[in-house]
CSV table of C-alpha atoms and ligand atoms in Angstrom, one decimal:
chain,number,residue,atom,x,y,z
A,26,MET,CA,0.0,0.0,0.0
A,27,ALA,CA,1.6,3.3,-1.1
A,28,ASP,CA,1.6,6.5,0.9
A,29,GLY,CA,-1.5,8.5,0.5
A,30,GLU,CA,-3.6,5.5,-0.3
A,31,THR,CA,-4.5,4.8,3.4
A,32,GLY,CA,-7.3,7.4,2.9
A,33,GLU,CA,-9.8,5.2,1.1
A,34,LEU,CA,-9.2,2.2,3.4
A,35,GLY,CA,-9.3,4.4,6.4
A,36,ARG,CA,-12.7,5.8,5.3
A,37,ILE,CA,-14.0,2.3,4.9
A,38,ALA,CA,-13.0,1.8,8.6
A,39,LEU,CA,-13.4,-2.0,8.8
A,40,ASN,CA,-13.9,-3.6,12.2
A,41,ARG,CA,-12.2,-6.7,10.9
A,42,SER,CA,-9.3,-5.6,8.7
A,43,ASP,CA,-8.7,-9.2,7.5
A,44,LEU,CA,-11.8,-9.0,5.4
A,45,PHE,CA,-9.9,-6.8,3.0
A,46,ARG,CA,-7.7,-9.0,0.8
A,47,GLU,CA,-5.7,-8.0,-2.2
A,48,GLN,CA,-4.9,-11.5,-3.5
A,49,CYS,CA,-6.9,-14.2,-5.4
A,50,TYR,CA,-8.2,-17.4,-3.6
A,51,ILE,CA,-7.1,-20.6,-5.2
A,52,ASN,CA,-7.3,-24.0,-3.5
A,53,GLY,CA,-7.7,-22.5,-0.1
A,54,LYS,CA,-4.6,-20.2,-0.5
A,55,TRP,CA,-4.3,-16.5,-1.1
A,56,THR,CA,-2.2,-15.9,-4.1
A,57,GLY,CA,-1.0,-13.5,-6.8
A,58,ASP,CA,0.7,-10.1,-6.7
A,59,PRO,CA,-1.6,-7.2,-6.5
A,60,THR,CA,-0.9,-4.9,-9.5
A,61,ILE,CA,-4.3,-3.7,-10.9
A,62,GLU,CA,-5.6,-0.7,-9.1
A,63,VAL,CA,-9.1,-0.5,-7.7
A,64,ARG,CA,-10.7,2.9,-7.3
A,65,ASN,CA,-13.6,4.2,-5.5
A,66,PRO,CA,-16.0,5.6,-8.2
A,67,ALA,CA,-17.2,8.3,-5.7
A,68,THR,CA,-13.7,9.7,-5.0
A,69,ARG,CA,-11.6,8.2,-7.7
A,70,GLY,CA,-9.1,7.3,-4.9
A,71,VAL,CA,-7.3,4.0,-5.0
A,72,ILE,CA,-8.7,1.5,-2.4
A,73,GLY,CA,-6.0,-1.1,-3.2
A,74,ARG,CA,-4.8,-3.5,-5.9
A,75,ILE,CA,-5.6,-6.9,-7.1
A,76,PRO,CA,-3.7,-9.6,-9.1
A,77,ASN,CA,-3.7,-9.7,-12.8
A,78,LEU,CA,-3.9,-13.4,-13.3
A,79,GLY,CA,-4.3,-15.1,-16.8
A,80,LYS,CA,-4.6,-18.5,-18.5
A,81,SER,CA,-2.1,-20.6,-16.4
A,82,GLU,CA,-3.4,-19.4,-13.0
A,83,THR,CA,-7.0,-19.9,-14.1
A,84,GLU,CA,-6.1,-23.4,-15.2
A,85,THR,CA,-4.6,-24.0,-11.8
A,86,ALA,CA,-7.9,-22.9,-10.3
A,87,VAL,CA,-9.8,-25.3,-12.6
A,88,ALA,CA,-7.5,-28.1,-11.5
A,89,ALA,CA,-8.1,-27.3,-7.8
A,90,ALA,CA,-11.9,-27.3,-8.4
A,91,THR,CA,-11.6,-30.5,-10.4
A,92,ALA,CA,-9.7,-32.2,-7.6
A,93,ALA,CA,-12.0,-30.9,-4.9
A,94,PHE,CA,-15.3,-32.1,-6.8
A,95,PRO,CA,-15.4,-35.9,-6.0
A,96,LYS,CA,-15.2,-35.2,-2.3
A,97,TRP,CA,-17.5,-32.3,-2.2
A,98,LYS,CA,-20.2,-34.0,-4.2
A,99,SER,CA,-20.0,-37.0,-1.8
A,100,GLU,CA,-20.7,-34.9,1.3
A,101,THR,CA,-24.1,-35.3,2.7
A,102,ALA,CA,-26.6,-32.6,1.9
A,103,ALA,CA,-26.8,-31.9,5.6
A,104,ALA,CA,-22.9,-31.2,5.8
A,105,ARG,CA,-23.1,-28.9,2.9
A,106,ALA,CA,-26.0,-27.0,4.4
A,107,LYS,CA,-24.3,-26.7,7.8
A,108,ILE,CA,-21.5,-24.9,6.1
A,109,MET,CA,-23.7,-22.7,4.0
A,110,LEU,CA,-26.0,-21.6,6.9
A,111,LYS,CA,-22.8,-20.7,8.9
A,112,TRP,CA,-21.5,-18.8,5.9
A,113,ASN,CA,-24.8,-16.8,5.8
A,114,ASP,CA,-24.6,-16.2,9.6
A,115,LEU,CA,-21.1,-14.8,9.2
A,116,MET,CA,-22.2,-12.5,6.3
A,117,VAL,CA,-25.0,-11.2,8.4
A,118,ALA,CA,-22.7,-10.8,11.5
A,119,HIS,CA,-20.2,-8.8,9.3
A,120,GLN,CA,-22.9,-7.0,7.3
A,121,GLU,CA,-21.5,-3.5,8.2
A,122,ASP,CA,-18.0,-4.3,7.1
A,123,LEU,CA,-19.0,-6.0,3.9
A,124,ALA,CA,-21.5,-3.1,3.1
A,125,ARG,CA,-18.8,-0.5,3.6
A,126,LEU,CA,-16.4,-2.3,1.4
A,127,MET,CA,-19.1,-2.7,-1.3
A,128,THR,CA,-20.0,1.0,-1.1
A,129,ALA,CA,-16.3,2.0,-1.4
A,130,GLU,CA,-15.7,-0.2,-4.5
A,131,GLN,CA,-19.1,0.1,-6.2
A,132,GLY,CA,-20.5,3.4,-5.1
A,133,LYS,CA,-24.0,2.4,-4.1
A,134,PRO,CA,-25.4,4.1,-1.0
A,135,LEU,CA,-24.5,2.3,2.3
A,136,ALA,CA,-28.3,1.6,3.0
A,137,GLU,CA,-28.5,-0.4,-0.3
A,138,ALA,CA,-25.2,-2.1,0.3
A,139,ARG,CA,-26.4,-3.3,3.6
A,140,GLY,CA,-29.6,-4.6,1.9
A,141,GLU,CA,-27.4,-6.3,-0.6
A,142,ILE,CA,-25.4,-8.3,2.0
A,143,VAL,CA,-28.6,-9.6,3.5
A,144,TYR,CA,-29.9,-10.4,-0.1
A,145,ALA,CA,-26.7,-12.1,-0.9
A,146,GLY,CA,-26.7,-14.1,2.4
A,147,SER,CA,-30.2,-15.3,1.6
A,148,PHE,CA,-29.1,-17.3,-1.3
A,149,LEU,CA,-26.6,-19.2,0.9
A,150,GLN,CA,-29.3,-19.7,3.4
A,151,TRP,CA,-32.0,-20.7,1.0
A,152,TYR,CA,-29.8,-23.1,-1.0
A,153,GLY,CA,-28.3,-24.6,2.2
A,154,GLU,CA,-31.8,-25.5,3.2
A,155,GLU,CA,-32.8,-26.6,-0.3
A,156,ALA,CA,-29.7,-28.9,-0.6
A,157,LYS,CA,-31.6,-31.4,1.5
A,158,ARG,CA,-34.5,-31.5,-1.0
A,159,VAL,CA,-32.7,-32.5,-4.1
A,160,TYR,CA,-35.2,-35.3,-4.8
A,161,GLY,CA,-35.2,-37.6,-7.8
A,162,ASP,CA,-38.2,-39.5,-9.3
A,163,THR,CA,-39.5,-43.0,-9.9
A,164,ILE,CA,-41.3,-43.5,-13.2
A,165,PRO,CA,-43.9,-46.2,-13.8
A,166,ALA,CA,-42.0,-48.5,-16.3
A,167,PRO,CA,-43.5,-49.8,-19.6
A,168,ALA,CA,-42.9,-53.4,-18.5
A,169,ALA,CA,-43.8,-55.1,-15.1
A,170,ASP,CA,-40.2,-56.4,-14.6
A,171,ARG,CA,-38.5,-53.0,-15.2
A,172,ARG,CA,-37.9,-50.0,-12.9
A,173,ILE,CA,-36.9,-46.5,-13.9
A,174,MET,CA,-35.5,-44.0,-11.6
A,175,VAL,CA,-34.3,-40.4,-12.2
A,176,LEU,CA,-31.3,-39.2,-10.2
A,177,LYS,CA,-30.2,-35.7,-9.8
A,178,GLN,CA,-26.4,-35.3,-9.7
A,179,PRO,CA,-24.2,-32.2,-9.6
A,180,VAL,CA,-23.0,-31.1,-13.1
A,181,GLY,CA,-19.3,-30.8,-12.0
A,182,VAL,CA,-17.0,-27.9,-12.1
A,183,VAL,CA,-18.6,-24.5,-12.7
A,184,GLY,CA,-17.0,-21.4,-14.3
A,185,ALA,CA,-18.8,-18.3,-13.3
A,186,ILE,CA,-18.3,-14.6,-14.2
A,187,THR,CA,-20.1,-11.9,-12.2
A,188,PRO,CA,-20.7,-8.2,-12.7
A,189,TRP,CA,-19.8,-5.0,-10.8
A,190,ASN,CA,-23.4,-3.8,-10.1
A,191,PHE,CA,-24.1,-6.3,-7.4
A,192,PRO,CA,-20.7,-7.3,-6.2
A,193,ALA,CA,-22.0,-9.7,-3.5
A,194,ALA,CA,-25.5,-10.9,-4.4
A,195,MET,CA,-24.6,-12.0,-8.1
A,196,ILE,CA,-21.9,-14.1,-6.6
A,197,THR,CA,-24.0,-16.0,-4.1
A,198,ARG,CA,-26.9,-16.3,-6.5
A,199,LYS,CA,-24.6,-18.6,-8.6
A,200,VAL,CA,-22.3,-20.0,-5.9
A,201,GLY,CA,-25.1,-20.8,-3.5
A,202,PRO,CA,-27.0,-23.2,-5.7
A,203,GLY,CA,-23.8,-24.5,-7.3
A,204,ILE,CA,-22.2,-25.4,-4.0
A,205,ALA,CA,-25.5,-26.7,-2.5
A,206,ALA,CA,-25.8,-29.1,-5.5
A,207,GLY,CA,-22.3,-30.4,-4.9
A,208,CYS,CA,-20.5,-28.5,-7.6
A,209,THR,CA,-17.1,-26.7,-7.2
A,210,ILE,CA,-16.5,-23.3,-8.7
A,211,VAL,CA,-14.0,-21.0,-10.4
A,212,LEU,CA,-15.3,-17.5,-10.1
A,213,LYS,CA,-14.2,-14.4,-11.8
A,214,PRO,CA,-15.7,-11.4,-10.2
A,215,SER,CA,-15.5,-7.9,-11.9
A,216,GLU,CA,-12.1,-6.3,-11.6
A,217,LEU,CA,-14.0,-3.1,-10.6
A,218,THR,CA,-15.5,-4.8,-7.5
A,219,PRO,CA,-13.3,-7.6,-6.4
A,220,TYR,CA,-13.1,-6.9,-2.7
A,221,SER,CA,-16.6,-8.1,-1.9
A,222,ALA,CA,-15.8,-11.3,-3.6
A,223,PHE,CA,-12.6,-11.8,-1.5
A,224,ALA,CA,-14.3,-10.9,1.7
A,225,ILE,CA,-17.1,-13.5,0.9
A,226,ALA,CA,-14.3,-16.1,0.4
A,227,VAL,CA,-12.7,-15.2,3.9
A,228,LEU,CA,-16.1,-15.9,5.5
A,229,ALA,CA,-16.5,-19.1,3.4
A,230,GLU,CA,-13.3,-20.4,4.7
A,231,GLU,CA,-14.2,-19.5,8.2
A,232,ALA,CA,-17.6,-21.3,7.7
A,233,GLY,CA,-15.6,-24.5,6.9
A,234,LEU,CA,-15.8,-24.6,3.1
A,235,PRO,CA,-13.0,-27.0,2.1
A,236,PRO,CA,-10.1,-25.9,-0.2
A,237,GLY,CA,-10.8,-26.0,-3.9
A,238,VAL,CA,-14.7,-25.8,-3.6
A,239,LEU,CA,-14.6,-22.1,-4.3
A,240,ASN,CA,-11.7,-20.5,-6.2
A,241,ILE,CA,-11.5,-16.8,-7.1
A,242,VAL,CA,-9.4,-15.3,-10.0
A,243,THR,CA,-9.1,-11.7,-11.1
A,244,GLY,CA,-7.3,-10.2,-14.0
A,245,ASP,CA,-7.5,-10.1,-17.8
A,246,ALA,CA,-11.1,-11.0,-18.7
A,247,GLU,CA,-10.2,-12.4,-22.1
A,248,PRO,CA,-7.7,-15.3,-21.2
A,249,ILE,CA,-9.8,-16.0,-18.0
A,250,GLY,CA,-13.0,-16.1,-19.8
A,251,ARG,CA,-11.5,-18.4,-22.5
A,252,VAL,CA,-10.4,-20.9,-19.9
A,253,LEU,CA,-13.8,-20.8,-18.1
A,254,THR,CA,-15.7,-21.3,-21.4
A,255,GLU,CA,-13.3,-23.6,-23.3
A,256,ASP,CA,-11.7,-25.9,-20.7
A,257,PRO,CA,-13.2,-29.4,-21.0
A,258,ARG,CA,-12.9,-29.9,-17.3
A,259,ILE,CA,-15.5,-27.2,-16.8
A,260,ALA,CA,-19.0,-28.7,-17.1
A,261,LYS,CA,-21.1,-25.6,-16.7
A,262,PHE,CA,-20.6,-21.9,-17.4
A,263,THR,CA,-22.7,-19.1,-15.8
A,264,PHE,CA,-22.6,-15.4,-16.5
A,265,THR,CA,-24.3,-12.2,-15.6
A,266,GLY,CA,-23.5,-9.2,-17.7
A,267,SER,CA,-24.1,-7.6,-21.0
A,268,THR,CA,-25.9,-9.3,-23.9
A,269,PRO,CA,-23.1,-8.8,-26.5
A,270,VAL,CA,-20.4,-10.4,-24.1
A,271,GLY,CA,-22.9,-13.1,-23.1
A,272,LYS,CA,-23.4,-14.1,-26.7
A,273,LYS,CA,-19.6,-14.3,-27.2
A,274,LEU,CA,-19.1,-16.4,-24.2
A,275,ALA,CA,-21.9,-18.7,-25.0
A,276,ALA,CA,-20.4,-19.3,-28.4
A,277,GLN,CA,-17.2,-20.1,-26.8
A,278,CYS,CA,-19.0,-22.7,-24.7
A,279,ALA,CA,-20.3,-24.5,-27.8
A,280,GLY,CA,-17.0,-26.3,-28.5
A,281,THR,CA,-17.2,-28.3,-25.3
A,282,VAL,CA,-21.0,-28.3,-25.1
A,283,LYS,CA,-21.2,-26.9,-21.7
A,284,ARG,CA,-24.4,-26.2,-19.8
A,285,VAL,CA,-24.8,-22.5,-20.0
A,286,SER,CA,-26.8,-20.1,-17.8
A,287,LEU,CA,-27.0,-16.4,-19.0
A,288,GLU,CA,-28.5,-13.5,-17.1
A,289,LEU,CA,-28.0,-10.6,-19.7
A,290,GLY,CA,-29.2,-7.1,-20.3
A,291,GLY,CA,-32.8,-6.0,-20.0
A,292,ASN,CA,-34.8,-3.0,-21.4
A,293,ALA,CA,-37.7,-3.1,-18.9
A,294,PRO,CA,-41.0,-1.4,-19.8
A,295,PHE,CA,-42.9,0.2,-16.9
A,296,LEU,CA,-46.6,0.6,-17.8
A,297,VAL,CA,-48.8,3.0,-15.9
A,298,PHE,CA,-52.6,2.7,-16.8
A,299,ASP,CA,-55.3,5.3,-16.2
A,300,ASP,CA,-56.7,3.2,-13.3
A,301,ALA,CA,-53.4,2.9,-11.5
A,302,ASP,CA,-52.8,4.0,-7.9
A,303,LEU,CA,-50.5,6.9,-9.1
A,304,GLU,CA,-48.8,7.4,-5.7
A,305,ALA,CA,-47.8,3.6,-5.7
A,306,ALA,CA,-46.8,3.7,-9.4
A,307,ALA,CA,-44.5,6.7,-8.8
A,308,SER,CA,-43.0,5.1,-5.7
A,309,GLY,CA,-42.6,1.9,-7.6
A,310,ALA,CA,-40.9,3.7,-10.6
A,311,ILE,CA,-38.5,5.3,-8.2
A,312,ILE,CA,-37.5,1.9,-6.7
A,313,SER,CA,-37.3,0.2,-10.0
A,314,LYS,CA,-35.7,3.0,-12.0
A,315,PHE,CA,-33.3,4.6,-9.4
A,316,ARG,CA,-32.1,1.5,-7.4
A,317,ASN,CA,-28.4,1.4,-7.6
A,318,THR,CA,-28.4,4.7,-9.5
A,319,GLY,CA,-30.2,3.0,-12.4
A,320,GLN,CA,-27.5,0.3,-12.7
A,321,THR,CA,-29.5,-2.9,-12.5
A,322,CYS,CA,-30.6,-5.2,-15.3
A,323,VAL,CA,-34.2,-5.0,-14.1
A,324,CYS,CA,-34.3,-1.3,-13.9
A,325,ALA,CA,-37.4,0.3,-15.5
A,326,ASN,CA,-35.9,1.6,-18.8
A,327,ARG,CA,-38.9,2.9,-20.7
A,328,LEU,CA,-42.0,4.3,-18.8
A,329,TYR,CA,-45.2,4.1,-20.8
A,330,VAL,CA,-48.0,6.2,-19.3
A,331,GLN,CA,-51.6,6.3,-20.3
A,332,ASP,CA,-53.1,9.6,-21.7
A,333,GLY,CA,-55.5,10.3,-18.8
A,334,VAL,CA,-52.8,10.2,-16.0
A,335,TYR,CA,-49.8,11.2,-18.0
A,336,ASP,CA,-49.4,14.8,-16.7
A,337,LYS,CA,-50.2,13.9,-13.1
A,338,PHE,CA,-47.8,11.0,-13.0
A,339,ALA,CA,-45.1,12.9,-14.7
A,340,THR,CA,-45.3,15.6,-12.1
A,341,LEU,CA,-45.3,13.2,-9.3
A,342,LEU,CA,-42.3,11.1,-10.5
A,343,ALA,CA,-40.3,14.3,-11.2
A,344,GLU,CA,-40.9,15.6,-7.7
A,345,LYS,CA,-39.8,12.3,-6.1
A,346,ALA,CA,-36.7,12.1,-8.4
A,347,ALA,CA,-35.7,15.7,-7.6
A,348,ALA,CA,-35.8,14.9,-3.9
A,349,LEU,CA,-33.2,12.0,-4.0
A,350,ALA,CA,-30.0,12.9,-2.3
A,351,VAL,CA,-27.0,12.5,-4.5
A,352,GLY,CA,-23.6,11.9,-3.1
A,353,ASP,CA,-20.8,9.6,-1.8
A,354,GLY,CA,-22.5,6.5,-0.6
A,355,LEU,CA,-20.4,6.4,2.6
A,356,VAL,CA,-21.6,9.8,3.6
A,357,GLY,CA,-24.8,10.8,5.3
A,358,VAL,CA,-28.2,10.1,3.8
A,359,THR,CA,-27.1,9.4,0.2
A,360,GLN,CA,-29.7,7.8,-2.0
A,361,GLN,CA,-28.0,8.1,-5.4
A,362,GLY,CA,-24.3,7.3,-5.7
A,363,PRO,CA,-22.0,7.8,-8.7
A,364,LEU,CA,-22.1,5.8,-12.0
A,365,ILE,CA,-19.4,3.2,-12.1
A,366,ASN,CA,-17.1,5.0,-14.6
A,367,MET,CA,-16.8,7.7,-17.3
A,368,LYS,CA,-18.1,5.4,-20.1
A,369,ALA,CA,-21.3,4.7,-18.2
A,370,LEU,CA,-21.7,8.5,-17.6
A,371,GLU,CA,-21.1,9.3,-21.4
A,372,LYS,CA,-23.7,6.6,-22.3
A,373,VAL,CA,-26.3,8.3,-20.0
A,374,GLU,CA,-25.5,11.7,-21.5
A,375,ALA,CA,-25.8,10.4,-25.1
A,376,HIS,CA,-29.2,8.9,-24.4
A,377,VAL,CA,-30.4,12.1,-22.7
A,378,ALA,CA,-29.1,14.3,-25.7
A,379,ASP,CA,-30.7,12.0,-28.2
A,380,ALA,CA,-34.1,12.1,-26.4
A,381,ILE,CA,-34.0,15.9,-26.1
A,382,GLY,CA,-32.9,16.0,-29.8
A,383,HIS,CA,-36.1,14.1,-30.6
A,384,GLY,CA,-38.3,16.5,-28.7
A,385,ALA,CA,-38.2,15.3,-25.1
A,386,LYS,CA,-38.7,18.0,-22.4
A,387,ILE,CA,-36.8,18.0,-19.1
A,388,LEU,CA,-38.8,17.7,-15.9
A,389,THR,CA,-35.8,17.5,-13.6
A,390,GLY,CA,-32.0,16.7,-13.9
A,391,ALA,CA,-30.5,16.1,-17.3
A,392,HIS,CA,-27.0,17.2,-16.3
A,393,ARG,CA,-24.0,16.1,-14.4
A,394,ASP,CA,-24.2,16.6,-10.6
A,395,SER,CA,-22.2,19.2,-8.7
A,396,HIS,CA,-20.3,16.4,-6.9
A,397,GLY,CA,-18.4,16.0,-10.1
A,398,GLY,CA,-16.8,12.8,-11.4
A,399,THR,CA,-19.4,10.4,-12.6
A,400,PHE,CA,-22.2,11.7,-10.5
A,401,TYR,CA,-25.4,12.5,-12.6
A,402,GLN,CA,-28.6,14.2,-11.4
A,403,PRO,CA,-31.6,11.9,-11.2
A,404,THR,CA,-33.4,12.8,-14.4
A,405,VAL,CA,-37.1,12.7,-15.6
A,406,LEU,CA,-37.9,13.5,-19.3
A,407,ARG,CA,-41.4,13.7,-20.7
A,408,ASP,CA,-42.6,13.4,-24.3
A,409,VAL,CA,-39.9,11.0,-25.2
A,410,ALA,CA,-40.2,9.7,-28.8
A,411,PRO,CA,-41.2,6.0,-28.9
A,412,ASP,CA,-38.1,5.2,-30.9
A,413,ALA,CA,-35.6,7.3,-28.9
A,414,LEU,CA,-32.2,5.6,-27.9
A,415,LEU,CA,-33.6,5.8,-24.3
A,416,THR,CA,-36.3,3.3,-25.2
A,417,ARG,CA,-34.3,1.1,-27.6
A,418,GLU,CA,-31.2,0.5,-25.5
A,419,GLU,CA,-30.5,-0.2,-21.8
A,420,THR,CA,-29.5,3.2,-20.3
A,421,PHE,CA,-28.1,1.8,-17.1
A,422,GLY,CA,-28.3,5.1,-15.4
A,423,PRO,CA,-30.7,7.4,-13.5
A,424,VAL,CA,-32.9,8.7,-16.4
A,425,ALA,CA,-36.6,8.1,-16.6
A,426,GLY,CA,-38.0,8.8,-20.0
A,427,LEU,CA,-41.9,9.0,-20.3
A,428,VAL,CA,-43.7,7.9,-23.4
A,429,ARG,CA,-47.4,8.4,-23.8
A,430,PHE,CA,-49.8,5.6,-24.9
A,431,LYS,CA,-53.6,5.5,-25.6
A,432,SER,CA,-54.8,1.8,-25.2
A,433,GLU,CA,-53.9,-1.4,-23.5
A,434,GLU,CA,-53.2,-2.9,-26.9
A,435,ASP,CA,-50.8,0.0,-27.7
A,436,ALA,CA,-49.0,-0.5,-24.3
A,437,LEU,CA,-48.4,-4.1,-24.9
A,438,ARG,CA,-47.2,-3.7,-28.4
A,439,LEU,CA,-44.7,-0.9,-27.3
A,440,ALA,CA,-43.6,-3.0,-24.4
A,441,ASN,CA,-43.0,-6.1,-26.3
A,442,ASP,CA,-41.2,-4.4,-29.2
A,443,SER,CA,-37.7,-5.4,-27.9
A,444,ARG,CA,-35.3,-8.2,-28.3
A,445,ALA,CA,-34.8,-7.9,-24.5
A,446,GLY,CA,-37.0,-9.9,-22.2
A,447,LEU,CA,-35.8,-9.7,-18.7
A,448,ALA,CA,-38.3,-7.7,-16.5
A,449,ALA,CA,-41.5,-5.7,-17.0
A,450,TYR,CA,-43.7,-3.8,-14.7
A,451,ALA,CA,-47.3,-2.5,-14.8
A,452,PHE,CA,-49.6,-0.6,-12.6
A,453,THR,CA,-53.3,-1.0,-12.7
A,454,ARG,CA,-56.1,-1.6,-10.2
A,455,GLU,CA,-58.3,-3.6,-12.5
A,456,LEU,CA,-57.9,-7.3,-11.7
A,457,ALA,CA,-58.8,-8.6,-15.2
A,458,ARG,CA,-56.3,-6.1,-16.8
A,459,SER,CA,-53.6,-7.2,-14.5
A,460,TRP,CA,-53.9,-10.8,-15.6
A,461,ARG,CA,-54.1,-9.9,-19.3
A,462,VAL,CA,-51.0,-7.7,-19.1
A,463,SER,CA,-49.1,-10.1,-16.9
A,464,GLU,CA,-49.7,-12.9,-19.5
A,465,GLY,CA,-49.2,-10.6,-22.5
A,466,LEU,CA,-45.8,-9.2,-21.5
A,467,GLU,CA,-43.1,-11.2,-23.2
A,468,TYR,CA,-40.7,-11.1,-20.2
A,469,GLY,CA,-39.2,-13.5,-17.7
A,470,MET,CA,-40.4,-11.4,-14.8
A,471,VAL,CA,-43.4,-9.2,-14.3
A,472,GLY,CA,-43.8,-6.8,-11.4
A,473,MET,CA,-47.5,-6.1,-11.1
A,474,ASN,CA,-48.2,-3.1,-9.0
A,475,THR,CA,-44.7,-3.3,-7.6
A,476,GLY,CA,-41.2,-2.0,-8.6
A,477,LEU,CA,-39.2,-4.7,-6.8
A,478,ILE,CA,-39.1,-8.2,-7.9
A,479,SER,CA,-35.8,-9.5,-6.5
A,480,THR,CA,-35.9,-12.2,-3.9
A,481,GLU,CA,-34.1,-15.5,-3.4
A,482,VAL,CA,-37.4,-17.4,-3.4
A,483,SER,CA,-38.5,-16.5,-7.0
A,484,PRO,CA,-36.9,-17.4,-10.3
A,485,PHE,CA,-34.9,-14.6,-11.8
A,486,GLY,CA,-34.0,-14.6,-15.5
A,487,GLY,CA,-35.1,-13.6,-18.9
A,488,VAL,CA,-36.5,-14.7,-22.3
A,489,LYS,CA,-35.5,-13.6,-25.8
A,490,GLU,CA,-31.9,-12.1,-25.8
A,491,SER,CA,-32.0,-11.5,-22.0
A,492,GLY,CA,-30.7,-14.9,-21.2
A,493,ILE,CA,-31.0,-18.6,-20.6
A,494,GLY,CA,-31.9,-20.3,-17.4
A,495,ARG,CA,-33.1,-19.0,-14.1
A,496,GLU,CA,-31.4,-18.1,-10.7
A,497,GLY,CA,-32.9,-18.2,-7.3
A,498,SER,CA,-35.8,-20.5,-6.1
A,499,LYS,CA,-36.0,-24.2,-6.7
A,500,TYR,CA,-35.5,-23.6,-10.4
A,501,GLY,CA,-32.1,-22.1,-9.9
A,502,LEU,CA,-30.9,-25.4,-8.3
A,503,ASP,CA,-31.8,-27.4,-11.3
A,504,GLU,CA,-29.3,-25.4,-13.3
A,505,PHE,CA,-26.5,-27.1,-11.4
A,506,LEU,CA,-28.0,-30.5,-11.5
A,507,ASP,CA,-27.9,-33.2,-14.3
A,508,LEU,CA,-30.7,-35.8,-14.6
A,509,LYS,CA,-29.7,-39.4,-14.9
A,510,ALA,CA,-32.2,-42.0,-15.8
A,511,VAL,CA,-31.4,-45.4,-14.3
A,512,PHE,CA,-33.2,-48.4,-15.8
A,513,VAL,CA,-33.4,-51.6,-13.8
A,514,GLN,CA,-34.3,-55.0,-15.3
A,515,LEU,CA,-35.6,-57.3,-12.5
B,619,SIN,C1,-29.0,-7.5,-11.8
B,619,SIN,O1,-29.1,-6.3,-12.1
B,619,SIN,O2,-28.6,-8.3,-12.7
B,619,SIN,C2,-29.6,-8.1,-10.6
B,619,SIN,C3,-30.6,-7.2,-9.9
B,619,SIN,C4,-31.3,-7.8,-8.8
B,619,SIN,O3,-31.0,-9.0,-8.3
B,619,SIN,O4,-32.3,-7.3,-8.4
């Protein structure tokens, strides 16, 4: 740690300084020279460094996971559950330290980071419990002297790549079901937010997770990604990130025919009908749109509002957005942190400029925030053209663009006119409409009269180009299990 860099770590003020690691975790050992700088997006100060590992170290991690697999899969479900439940307990016990680390590296407000730690732990708890319920089947055979059984067995070694926007929960949402199923894992977290991953590994070790079951590598995404997608020892690959990168990684998996789970980009429509509870709709839009400063795959990206309530809803939403406190997530009552980097800020600016160029009017925001750096004011635009960039691409920032619609049919047509199919939201008080719209939306998840759809108990994932497979819930466990049909001739 060079002089002048103690500032960032000092501000994080960990109770347990050993949760901060600057090395990778392979076969139960901390390894690698920390060379890549990790910066706090709020201050741009250097928090620390991480190793720049490549092909050979990733192959070493795969070898460790391969060696650990036979023993780990043979453990009883109860033994795996015990470790996972303790792991969750440790995460909850160290919630404050983990949250402060996360806010420093990712930028999200401390209150959101605290919430994410509990959310992340919930996947360990839920899948620890669910490990005991990996039931098979017996199937009535076509002949009296035959028996057919279906066994569920862990797929094997898993390669996982996780994003920066949820530095803890996107890890446990993959690692939880994987480890519960009996798989072993090589994980590459984002190099922008590695410290949450390392801290989670410290607690895994403390909970009793054996060496080699979870391995973490950081560094150059290309060679690491190649090993995780092309190495024949890896049976399954799971990725959360952008659609273009997901497509490339999935193609790389084809050569060894891996099981693939992809949680990719969204472009969530948010529909407000004339009969909606407008106060609830505006609050739902704030949660959905501005959570994590608009940097979630399930953020409302296009807000379609019916004629009769358009003006009233626009005013309500703009008032609420303007009241959000922008700032450093580690300070005071911040509700909106910085964007992750300059590229993200420039994309937001390009979307806003394009919308305004096509006739949109600013209700609030639409400029950089006085905190400087990558801070951007929460923004609401009205009269956005239905084909503006803001509606066609995922903005991944704190910008709500309102488009007017006339009929339910129009709303569904506009909402479904996208290659993305992750999440959609609608607000209506009419029961029959709520069913018609839920069923008519071509999305993997629908929030009906709610802006919050993330929980460990429900399947998370998309259709169309938003992904393959589901995370969370009983369905998420199936992604890490192979079915084996056993035929017995009596
Ligand atoms: C994501 O943005 O991919 C995850 C968001 C969530 O779990 O709510």
